XYZ file of C-alpha atoms in Angstrom:
648
model
C -0.045 -0.025 0.092
C 1.309 3.644 -1.088
C 0.281 7.024 -2.214
C 0.988 8.352 -5.395
C 3.329 11.299 -4.793
C 1.985 13.429 -7.161
C -1.708 12.916 -6.980
C -2.102 11.776 -3.626
C -4.194 8.733 -4.770
C -4.030 5.525 -2.256
C -2.628 2.550 -4.429
C -3.229 -1.651 -2.565
C -2.470 -4.169 -5.397
C -2.712 -7.465 -3.850
C 0.678 -8.680 -5.378
C 2.051 -12.815 -5.138
C 5.987 -12.770 -4.383
C 8.553 -12.598 -6.283
C 7.734 -8.816 -6.765
C 10.472 -6.513 -8.751
C 10.257 -2.568 -7.800
C 11.833 0.253 -10.008
C 11.685 3.099 -11.981
C 11.541 1.754 -15.686
C 9.185 -1.524 -16.278
C 12.338 -2.972 -19.199
C 14.322 -3.296 -16.550
C 12.603 -5.203 -14.069
C 12.928 -9.102 -14.391
C 10.441 -11.024 -15.644
C 11.354 -14.090 -13.626
C 13.570 -14.649 -10.444
C 14.429 -18.471 -9.712
C 11.787 -19.610 -12.558
C 8.850 -17.670 -10.931
C 6.822 -14.963 -12.980
C 7.516 -11.496 -10.795
C 5.274 -9.092 -10.078
C 6.725 -5.499 -11.767
C 5.851 -2.376 -9.819
C 6.793 0.991 -11.077
C 7.585 3.402 -9.004
C 7.659 6.818 -10.804
C 10.921 9.073 -9.136
C 14.130 9.682 -10.180
C 15.234 8.622 -6.522
C 13.807 5.367 -7.434
C 16.746 3.258 -9.369
C 15.890 1.404 -12.544
C 15.309 -1.547 -10.702
C 15.552 -0.908 -7.208
C 14.771 -3.667 -5.135
C 12.919 -7.451 -4.831
C 10.763 -8.801 -2.244
C 11.010 -12.547 -2.048
C 10.745 -14.977 0.043
C 13.943 -16.965 2.048
C 12.694 -19.857 3.074
C 9.591 -18.854 5.518
C 10.428 -15.017 5.695
C 9.360 -12.407 3.612
C 12.355 -10.602 2.417
C 13.444 -7.212 0.622
C 16.568 -7.213 -0.993
C 18.252 -3.519 -2.396
C 19.712 -4.543 -5.858
C 22.251 -2.146 -6.093
C 19.954 0.836 -5.956
C 21.502 4.271 -5.442
C 19.518 5.528 -2.747
C 18.949 2.241 -0.693
C 16.097 0.432 0.697
C 14.942 1.979 4.505
C 13.090 -0.658 6.357
C 11.381 1.072 9.349
C 13.527 4.072 9.142
C 16.822 1.733 8.884
C 19.094 1.488 5.473
C 19.497 -1.965 4.922
C 21.006 -3.766 1.816
C 18.797 -7.029 2.981
C 15.914 -7.227 5.705
C 13.245 -9.647 6.895
C 9.679 -7.985 6.799
C 6.741 -8.516 8.669
C 3.187 -7.015 8.585
C 3.031 -3.753 9.327
C 6.503 -2.798 8.335
C 7.083 0.052 5.963
C 9.749 0.067 2.980
C 10.756 3.651 2.114
C 11.856 3.574 -1.573
C 12.527 6.885 -3.363
C 9.937 9.462 -2.406
C 7.505 6.129 -1.781
C 6.288 5.050 1.869
C 5.122 1.335 1.030
C 3.304 -0.131 3.880
C 3.136 -4.350 3.884
C 0.390 -6.231 5.080
C -0.403 -10.209 4.401
C -3.792 -11.810 4.383
C -5.176 -14.131 6.490
C -5.047 -17.381 4.693
C -8.356 -18.496 7.259
C -10.073 -15.817 5.840
C -11.501 -14.804 2.203
C -9.144 -12.066 1.052
C -11.072 -8.663 1.828
C -12.658 -6.602 -0.921
C -12.576 -3.017 -0.870
C -15.169 -1.081 0.404
C -17.965 0.112 -1.929
C -16.419 3.474 -2.640
C -13.857 5.219 -1.372
C -14.770 8.575 -2.740
C -17.430 11.171 -1.737
C -19.506 12.698 -4.869
C -20.698 15.807 -5.136
C -24.762 16.273 -5.291
C -25.933 17.024 -8.448
C -28.334 19.553 -7.215
C -26.673 21.218 -4.368
C -23.049 20.684 -5.281
C -21.643 19.806 -1.976
C -19.927 16.556 -1.021
C -22.556 14.433 -0.257
C -21.638 10.823 1.537
C -24.737 8.858 1.096
C -24.374 8.931 -3.481
C -23.156 5.783 -3.914
C -22.441 5.280 -7.925
C -23.486 2.286 -9.857
C -20.457 -0.074 -11.069
C -20.807 1.735 -14.440
C -21.694 4.979 -15.057
C -24.215 5.340 -18.037
C -26.000 8.447 -19.744
C -28.741 9.503 -17.723
C -32.047 7.577 -19.237
C -33.703 10.915 -19.431
C -31.540 12.197 -22.228
C -32.819 12.560 -25.386
C -32.129 9.522 -27.491
C -30.268 12.047 -30.386
C -27.381 12.406 -27.562
C -26.635 8.401 -27.745
C -24.929 9.825 -30.882
C -21.739 11.116 -31.377
C -22.139 13.304 -33.872
C -25.322 15.214 -34.238
C -27.170 17.356 -36.679
C -28.215 20.813 -34.874
C -31.811 20.686 -36.743
C -32.222 17.498 -34.727
C -31.472 19.416 -31.686
C -34.012 21.969 -32.152
C -36.533 19.373 -33.633
C -36.560 17.847 -29.954
C -37.962 20.975 -29.052
C -35.585 21.192 -26.162
C -34.625 25.191 -25.535
C -31.579 25.833 -27.347
C -29.383 28.562 -27.451
C -26.351 29.017 -30.164
C -23.279 30.972 -29.233
C -19.389 31.180 -30.002
C -17.769 30.296 -26.437
C -18.891 27.938 -23.819
C -17.501 26.560 -20.914
C -18.059 23.712 -18.674
C -17.874 23.780 -14.670
C -18.818 27.514 -13.635
C -16.377 27.864 -11.172
C -13.249 29.529 -11.104
C -11.419 27.708 -13.817
C -14.635 28.827 -15.853
C -14.947 32.268 -14.874
C -10.930 32.952 -14.907
C -11.497 31.907 -18.837
C -14.568 33.899 -19.187
C -12.943 36.973 -17.724
C -10.092 36.888 -20.367
C -12.539 36.678 -23.543
C -14.145 39.918 -22.047
C -11.318 41.594 -21.503
C -10.452 40.920 -25.187
C -13.449 42.107 -26.636
C -15.965 39.570 -26.541
C -19.411 40.551 -25.577
C -21.635 38.829 -23.221
C -23.929 37.791 -25.814
C -21.547 35.216 -27.589
C -20.409 33.497 -24.174
C -22.401 30.927 -21.970
C -21.292 29.717 -18.775
C -22.847 26.480 -17.465
C -22.669 25.602 -13.691
C -24.352 24.554 -10.690
C -24.165 28.043 -8.764
C -24.653 31.480 -9.820
C -21.549 32.712 -7.984
C -17.947 31.103 -9.800
C -16.528 30.320 -5.977
C -19.750 28.508 -4.903
C -17.949 25.287 -4.648
C -14.427 26.483 -3.580
C -15.855 28.814 -0.478
C -17.756 25.865 0.562
C -14.657 23.692 0.366
C -12.638 26.110 2.474
C -14.803 26.542 5.441
C -15.470 23.051 5.635
C -12.120 22.856 5.752
C -11.552 25.698 8.686
C -10.110 28.313 6.356
C -12.712 31.056 6.764
C -12.852 34.520 5.928
C -10.188 35.799 7.966
C -8.170 32.989 7.472
C -5.310 33.103 4.872
C -5.231 30.798 1.449
C -2.052 28.858 0.459
C -1.768 31.030 -2.252
C 0.978 33.869 -3.342
C 0.440 37.469 -3.073
C 0.233 37.913 -7.230
C -2.345 35.036 -7.797
C -5.317 37.263 -8.543
C -8.225 35.471 -10.169
C -9.858 38.928 -10.451
C -7.358 40.512 -11.902
C -5.072 39.002 -14.681
C -2.295 41.817 -15.038
C -1.643 41.055 -10.806
C -1.156 44.345 -10.017
C -1.673 45.562 -7.761
C -1.361 42.304 -5.998
C -3.456 40.862 -2.727
C -0.166 42.204 -0.493
C -0.333 46.133 -1.771
C -3.934 46.120 -1.484
C -3.912 44.881 1.661
C -0.916 47.253 3.096
C -2.478 50.207 1.752
C -5.696 49.766 3.449
C -4.146 48.977 6.717
C -2.137 52.203 6.410
C -5.439 53.949 5.177
C -6.884 52.550 8.076
C -4.170 53.768 10.943
C -2.564 50.214 11.391
C 1.243 51.390 9.506
C 3.102 48.783 11.708
C 0.654 46.032 10.076
C 0.600 47.160 6.702
C 4.469 47.780 6.116
C 4.575 43.944 7.419
C 2.994 42.741 4.493
C 5.224 44.513 2.163
C 8.284 43.700 3.782
C 6.621 39.910 3.854
C 6.501 40.237 -0.340
C 9.978 41.528 -0.121
C 11.658 39.354 1.960
C 9.549 35.755 1.799
C 10.664 33.503 2.112
C 13.996 33.800 3.702
C 13.562 36.510 6.655
C 9.574 36.175 6.749
C 6.713 34.081 6.410
C 5.290 33.808 2.720
C 2.693 36.121 2.360
C -0.439 34.402 1.452
C -4.156 36.292 0.845
C -7.120 36.510 3.194
C -9.877 34.041 1.881
C -12.726 36.930 2.409
C -10.589 39.482 0.545
C -10.184 36.997 -2.741
C -13.966 35.899 -2.804
C -14.645 39.949 -2.228
C -12.456 40.868 -5.241
C -13.950 37.878 -7.439
C -17.548 39.569 -6.412
C -16.306 42.754 -7.760
C -14.711 41.456 -11.107
C -18.172 39.075 -11.496
C -20.154 41.999 -11.481
C -17.997 44.288 -13.995
C -17.734 41.588 -16.414
C -21.220 41.059 -16.111
C -20.928 37.376 -15.072
C -24.780 36.979 -14.193
C -25.654 37.659 -18.006
C -23.780 34.784 -19.226
C -24.166 32.133 -16.431
C -26.748 29.767 -16.832
C -27.748 26.945 -13.391
C -27.173 23.702 -15.439
C -26.046 20.250 -14.347
C -23.992 19.311 -17.736
C -24.901 15.616 -18.831
C -23.662 15.665 -22.235
C -21.403 16.907 -24.740
C -21.645 15.795 -28.445
C -20.125 17.130 -31.651
C -22.267 18.356 -34.523
C -22.053 18.044 -37.981
C -21.756 21.295 -38.918
C -18.474 21.726 -36.657
C -19.467 22.935 -33.591
C -20.685 21.466 -30.126
C -24.052 20.421 -28.341
C -23.801 20.876 -24.735
C -27.008 19.227 -22.980
C -27.693 19.982 -19.711
C -30.276 19.660 -17.251
C -31.981 22.834 -15.179
C -33.864 22.882 -12.088
C -35.181 19.305 -12.628
C -33.418 16.277 -13.514
C -35.618 15.765 -16.486
C -35.820 19.373 -17.292
C -33.567 19.286 -20.497
C -31.888 22.156 -22.046
C -29.042 22.454 -24.753
C -26.353 24.735 -25.872
C -24.718 24.547 -29.076
C -21.359 26.371 -28.994
C -17.955 26.825 -31.805
C -15.517 26.896 -28.932
C -15.865 24.560 -25.523
C -14.166 25.163 -22.510
C -14.318 21.825 -19.385
C -13.192 23.055 -15.962
C -15.204 21.131 -13.974
C -12.723 20.591 -10.991
C -12.481 17.923 -8.628
C -14.587 14.973 -9.869
C -14.777 13.428 -6.148
C -13.250 13.756 -3.017
C -10.631 10.853 -1.701
C -12.023 9.049 1.253
C -9.769 6.248 3.257
C -11.222 3.090 2.400
C -11.455 1.810 6.164
C -13.248 4.651 6.842
C -15.648 3.981 4.366
C -16.066 0.531 5.407
C -17.289 1.645 8.576
C -19.773 3.963 7.090
C -21.163 1.634 5.097
C -21.268 -0.990 7.832
C -23.191 1.578 10.294
C -24.063 4.513 8.123
C -23.097 6.724 10.188
C -21.909 9.816 8.918
C -21.610 11.999 11.694
C -18.820 10.432 14.162
C -16.606 9.709 11.078
C -16.057 12.782 8.388
C -14.183 14.015 5.700
C -12.266 17.677 6.256
C -13.932 18.849 2.968
C -17.398 17.586 4.411
C -19.649 20.052 6.777
C -18.951 19.006 10.115
C -19.391 22.154 12.604
C -21.375 19.714 14.671
C -18.039 18.113 15.941
C -16.443 21.426 16.942
C -20.306 22.125 18.630
C -19.887 18.953 20.289
C -16.377 19.691 21.487
C -16.915 23.015 22.936
C -19.640 21.773 24.971
C -18.437 18.668 26.296
C -14.831 17.699 25.541
C -13.506 14.500 23.742
C -11.189 13.055 21.411
C -10.193 13.772 17.891
C -8.506 10.934 15.283
C -6.941 13.059 12.947
C -5.897 11.337 9.688
C -3.486 13.254 7.318
C -0.425 15.804 7.368
C -1.280 18.308 4.906
C -2.313 21.885 4.536
C -5.778 21.081 5.663
C -5.029 18.779 8.811
C -2.483 21.748 9.797
C -5.681 24.011 9.515
C -7.899 21.413 11.605
C -5.116 21.406 14.044
C -5.285 25.166 14.485
C -8.778 24.840 14.838
C -8.973 22.256 17.813
C -6.241 24.432 19.368
C -8.088 27.075 19.573
C -11.037 24.842 21.149
C -8.805 24.140 23.521
C -7.490 27.443 24.467
C -11.176 29.137 24.572
C -12.719 26.270 26.186
C -10.664 25.319 29.483
C -13.692 23.977 31.385
C -13.639 21.197 29.053
C -10.628 18.526 28.079
C -9.789 18.524 24.131
C -7.328 15.924 22.950
C -5.965 15.199 19.690
C -4.393 11.693 17.901
C -3.006 11.735 14.800
C -2.593 8.940 13.160
C -0.336 7.976 10.309
C 0.911 5.198 8.498
C 4.690 5.647 9.524
C 6.929 8.136 10.692
C 7.822 10.988 7.975
C 11.342 11.749 8.449
C 12.667 13.580 5.496
C 11.243 15.300 2.553
C 11.163 15.040 -0.924
C 14.454 15.394 -2.628
C 15.309 16.750 -6.319
C 18.538 16.943 -6.914
C 20.555 18.681 -4.186
C 16.987 20.159 -2.783
C 15.381 18.677 -0.321
C 11.985 19.636 1.478
C 12.094 20.072 5.527
C 9.791 18.129 7.563
C 9.207 18.515 11.422
C 6.817 16.326 13.701
C 6.168 14.681 10.559
C 4.694 17.632 8.414
C 6.706 18.307 5.295
C 7.234 22.220 4.433
C 6.768 23.970 1.199
C 5.002 27.410 0.927
C 2.941 25.911 -2.058
C 1.704 22.882 -3.433
C 4.531 23.075 -6.142
C 7.933 24.292 -6.295
C 7.349 28.174 -7.208
C 9.613 27.538 -10.306
C 6.870 25.185 -11.692
C 4.626 28.238 -12.144
C 7.151 29.936 -14.563
C 10.621 29.719 -13.998
C 13.385 26.670 -14.387
C 11.014 23.705 -13.449
C 8.027 24.631 -15.837
C 10.478 24.753 -18.741
C 12.049 21.774 -17.839
C 8.474 19.958 -17.655
C 7.382 21.580 -21.031
C 10.715 19.956 -22.700
C 10.232 16.423 -21.044
C 8.857 13.536 -22.132
C 5.791 11.923 -20.725
C 7.603 9.447 -18.716
C 9.908 12.215 -17.645
C 7.381 14.155 -16.629
C 5.743 11.472 -14.295
C 8.689 11.111 -12.424
C 9.145 14.936 -11.898
C 5.814 15.496 -10.718
C 6.256 12.605 -8.448
C 9.656 14.262 -7.168
C 8.153 17.657 -6.979
C 4.805 16.784 -5.649
C 3.741 15.131 -2.387
C 1.295 16.356 1.098
C 3.340 19.719 2.200
C 1.849 22.373 4.450
C 3.624 25.933 4.675
C 6.145 26.228 7.300
C 4.209 28.731 9.991
C 5.361 29.105 13.458
C 2.496 29.478 14.781
C 1.325 26.036 13.915
C 4.898 24.345 15.034
C 4.215 25.674 18.234
C 0.867 24.138 18.743
C 2.239 20.718 17.763
C 5.406 21.404 20.145
C 3.087 22.416 22.714
C 0.501 20.026 22.393
C 3.263 17.006 22.922
C 4.548 18.563 25.901
C 1.395 19.354 27.477
C -0.003 15.764 26.536
C -3.051 16.603 24.383
C -1.860 15.762 21.416
C -0.403 12.170 20.337
C 0.837 10.555 17.326
C 0.850 6.991 16.454
C 2.237 4.969 13.695
C 0.745 1.947 12.024
C -1.421 0.374 9.405
C -5.418 0.655 10.346
C -7.047 -3.027 10.852
C -10.865 -1.848 11.321
C -12.582 0.807 12.442
C -15.738 -0.392 14.813
C -18.058 1.442 17.013
C -17.350 1.712 20.745
C -20.023 -0.150 22.641
C -18.643 1.367 26.180
C -18.457 5.070 25.930
C -19.225 5.862 22.081
C -17.524 6.910 19.273
C -15.085 5.055 17.546
C -12.311 2.318 18.249
C -9.902 2.224 15.648
C -7.365 -0.784 15.738
C -3.831 -0.132 14.774
C -1.024 -2.879 13.655
C 2.130 -1.067 14.632
C 5.440 -1.736 12.744
C 7.650 -3.826 14.809
C 5.290 -4.073 17.868
C 3.566 -7.506 18.698
C -0.281 -6.738 18.990
C -2.556 -3.938 18.166
C -2.887 -0.796 19.704
C -6.674 0.084 19.950
C -7.472 3.885 19.976
C -10.294 5.300 21.090
C -11.787 8.363 19.996
C -15.272 10.514 19.707
C -14.602 11.654 16.359
C -12.634 10.957 13.376
C -11.609 13.607 10.628
C -10.134 12.346 7.519
C -7.770 15.213 6.303
C -5.634 12.991 3.888
C -6.619 14.231 0.258
C -9.065 16.217 -2.040
C -8.242 14.869 -5.683
C -9.654 11.508 -7.653
C -9.710 9.950 -10.314
C -11.903 11.693 -13.409
C -13.685 8.458 -13.994
C -15.483 9.575 -10.975
C -17.263 12.575 -13.189
C -19.995 10.887 -15.008
C -19.651 13.517 -17.379
C -15.728 12.844 -18.181
C -16.296 9.031 -18.252
C -18.990 9.487 -21.276
C -16.528 11.834 -23.013
C -13.518 9.428 -22.637
C -15.642 6.263 -23.649
C -17.683 8.349 -26.778
C -14.385 9.699 -28.010
C -12.190 7.395 -26.971
C -9.834 10.685 -25.250
C -6.565 9.535 -24.111
C -5.402 9.575 -20.359
C -2.021 10.567 -19.225
C 0.289 8.836 -17.166
C -1.649 10.097 -14.132
C -4.910 9.375 -14.884
C -6.028 12.642 -16.275
C -7.126 14.305 -19.839
C -4.489 14.509 -22.123
C -4.515 18.128 -23.296
C -1.752 19.910 -25.585
C 0.356 22.826 -24.375
C -2.419 24.763 -25.275
C -4.829 22.764 -23.215
C -6.573 21.237 -26.396
C -8.202 18.070 -26.275
C -7.019 16.949 -29.747
C -9.449 14.101 -30.194
C -11.994 16.329 -29.632
C -11.597 18.466 -32.845
C -14.372 19.107 -34.957
C -13.199 21.041 -38.209
C -12.868 24.604 -36.839
C -14.529 23.891 -33.578
C -11.935 22.974 -30.466
C -12.635 21.950 -26.737
C -9.863 22.960 -24.461
C -9.813 21.964 -20.417
C -8.236 23.318 -17.540
C -7.888 22.805 -13.827
C -7.315 19.360 -11.646
C -8.524 16.996 -14.865
C -5.268 18.156 -17.017
C -2.631 17.433 -14.185
C 0.412 15.748 -15.610
C 0.702 17.432 -19.167
C 3.508 20.204 -19.568
C 2.329 21.858 -16.799
C 2.094 21.208 -12.904
C -0.030 23.598 -10.912
C -3.126 23.491 -12.985
C -5.749 24.062 -10.037
C -3.824 26.908 -8.532
C -5.229 30.517 -9.163
C -2.274 31.529 -11.339
C -2.304 27.887 -13.250
C -5.822 28.342 -14.224
C -5.030 32.058 -15.593
C -2.072 30.180 -17.213
C -4.225 27.859 -18.844
C -6.849 30.482 -19.783
C -4.107 32.882 -21.556
C -2.698 29.848 -23.555
C -6.582 28.597 -24.559
C -7.110 32.656 -25.584
C -4.177 32.664 -27.428
C -4.722 29.653 -29.507
C -8.253 31.088 -29.892
C -6.592 34.343 -31.671
C -4.325 32.334 -33.844
C -7.611 30.594 -35.309
C -9.230 34.549 -35.922
C -12.293 33.714 -33.231
C -14.740 35.795 -33.303
C -14.532 39.227 -32.073
C -11.418 38.007 -30.161
C -8.662 40.863 -30.083
C -4.832 40.561 -28.608
C -4.125 41.873 -25.714
C -1.501 44.471 -27.281
C 0.143 46.810 -25.074
C -2.084 49.696 -25.741
C -5.077 47.699 -25.561
C -3.688 45.810 -21.891
C -3.024 49.001 -20.425
C -6.609 50.545 -21.260
C -8.053 47.243 -19.828
C -6.309 47.196 -16.746
C -7.483 51.089 -16.609
C -10.839 49.941 -16.322
C -10.087 47.326 -14.014
C -8.307 49.640 -12.052
C -11.897 52.466 -12.144
C -14.328 49.129 -12.083
C -15.995 49.718 -15.326
C -17.094 47.296 -17.821
C -14.487 45.873 -20.294
C -16.578 47.046 -23.357
């Protein structure tokens, strides 16, 4: 069992020995001692081409280092050869691999029915009660013509569906859609030629709700640089400058100058500046009003996208009711549907499947304010899973509850698979680790946005990109002294404890309510039983694109290729080339395109980068009304933005 360093996806293959592990499939042996080998590829440059093998030596399971450059570390100790037991953790490059053996007296356990939490098609919020069918199929109420790959526009009108015809349409209606539409408007396109199809009127609707659930309230700061402004493609004045001058104007001179100091000296002499969540939302509201977003948005749940016979695309969607269909026909389509689903730990999903308890065990991105309300009144113990930015936020929230409610006892148990002693490495660089938290200001190294790492990724082959993204990726958080102080103080005072091991099961506690988590710790005989009142899974947010019925349907209908990380394959212009339809083009951006020539695709700056590349490609195709942002036009549009005037 391990997690992919680039995507965070959990891998749990059931294998028979012998097993070979390495970076290149072709270099791994097919046979060892006459036995067929299970070959596992680990995509990191810190992993040798043929790194290690796991074999039976007598009746003992043994791992052998096969002359690797960085060695094999078993339970924290580098060893050329080592016997391994269930619960042991093997570190190979950036991969932490846990070992478990099936009980031969019991049938092999099957995975939980799902290890993902999907978004409700009506509320657009995480809904743990949605159980997907084994095979995603088109909505049975969808008009039958949408079962074809190419549709005549006249046939769509003949169905009697409400039909709009425009030049530009974006599917998703979130921040990715908003940033693309914003650039179109600045580049001269009028509102009647653009349609945005999404679940909510505000482009930040889902994003804001996920932030609130993850305890990033309006006065808390996002993990984003000062110049990542989804409302301002020029990035000036950036959030730090605006906040600084606002504070100075209100007489808060020290605070205002402090923000400017952060920007000029980060991260060496000061903490990295990040904007407040509420400031970003307010800025997007202002820009949405300026570009007349409400004239272009349609509340819609998109069900299918089909090519038309005249070189355009038909987008079928439901409105207020599941059977209330409409259609938009557009020449240029942009898909930015965001995260298809939330990942959820399989053992916690199994607990929910058995108990139907959705209150005691939650995902950090689900609404779970009831937990904090209960702790404030009665105290209790929280079992926290994960060590990323969201885990740090939740730990900060629990610390705040303890400080403000000293009449009750609040304890935190952090459960990890294995100790995190060193961070990801790339070349001579290595990320700092403290108390199992790996530090990095943003989710990717800053050079990946527009520096050397960006160029390196563009020039790499698809296989090389997979290695680079594994080495640059991983679960990280910001190196903030206040968070580190909380952990150090919590360990010293005893209200915060860390346990390591592989979860065997999670069951209800029959004696006092809550749960009992059974953990098998490496090198320790017997299991550990951790009692808690609540469990919060803060491990990851992303999920494979096949969790989205719309994307799954597109992949099946048009044989869209999937890249090395299981996401959509796009060009450097973010086009889906297989969807080309004469003059018509389909583009994609955001998390569904991770693994191509650009790494930080789901960041504010990444979404702006994708939008800029797409618009540049549309300009080359002489798309209607689109004008290049030459110096004079760019200055004029920036002045319009500064004065909050319409782009037109």
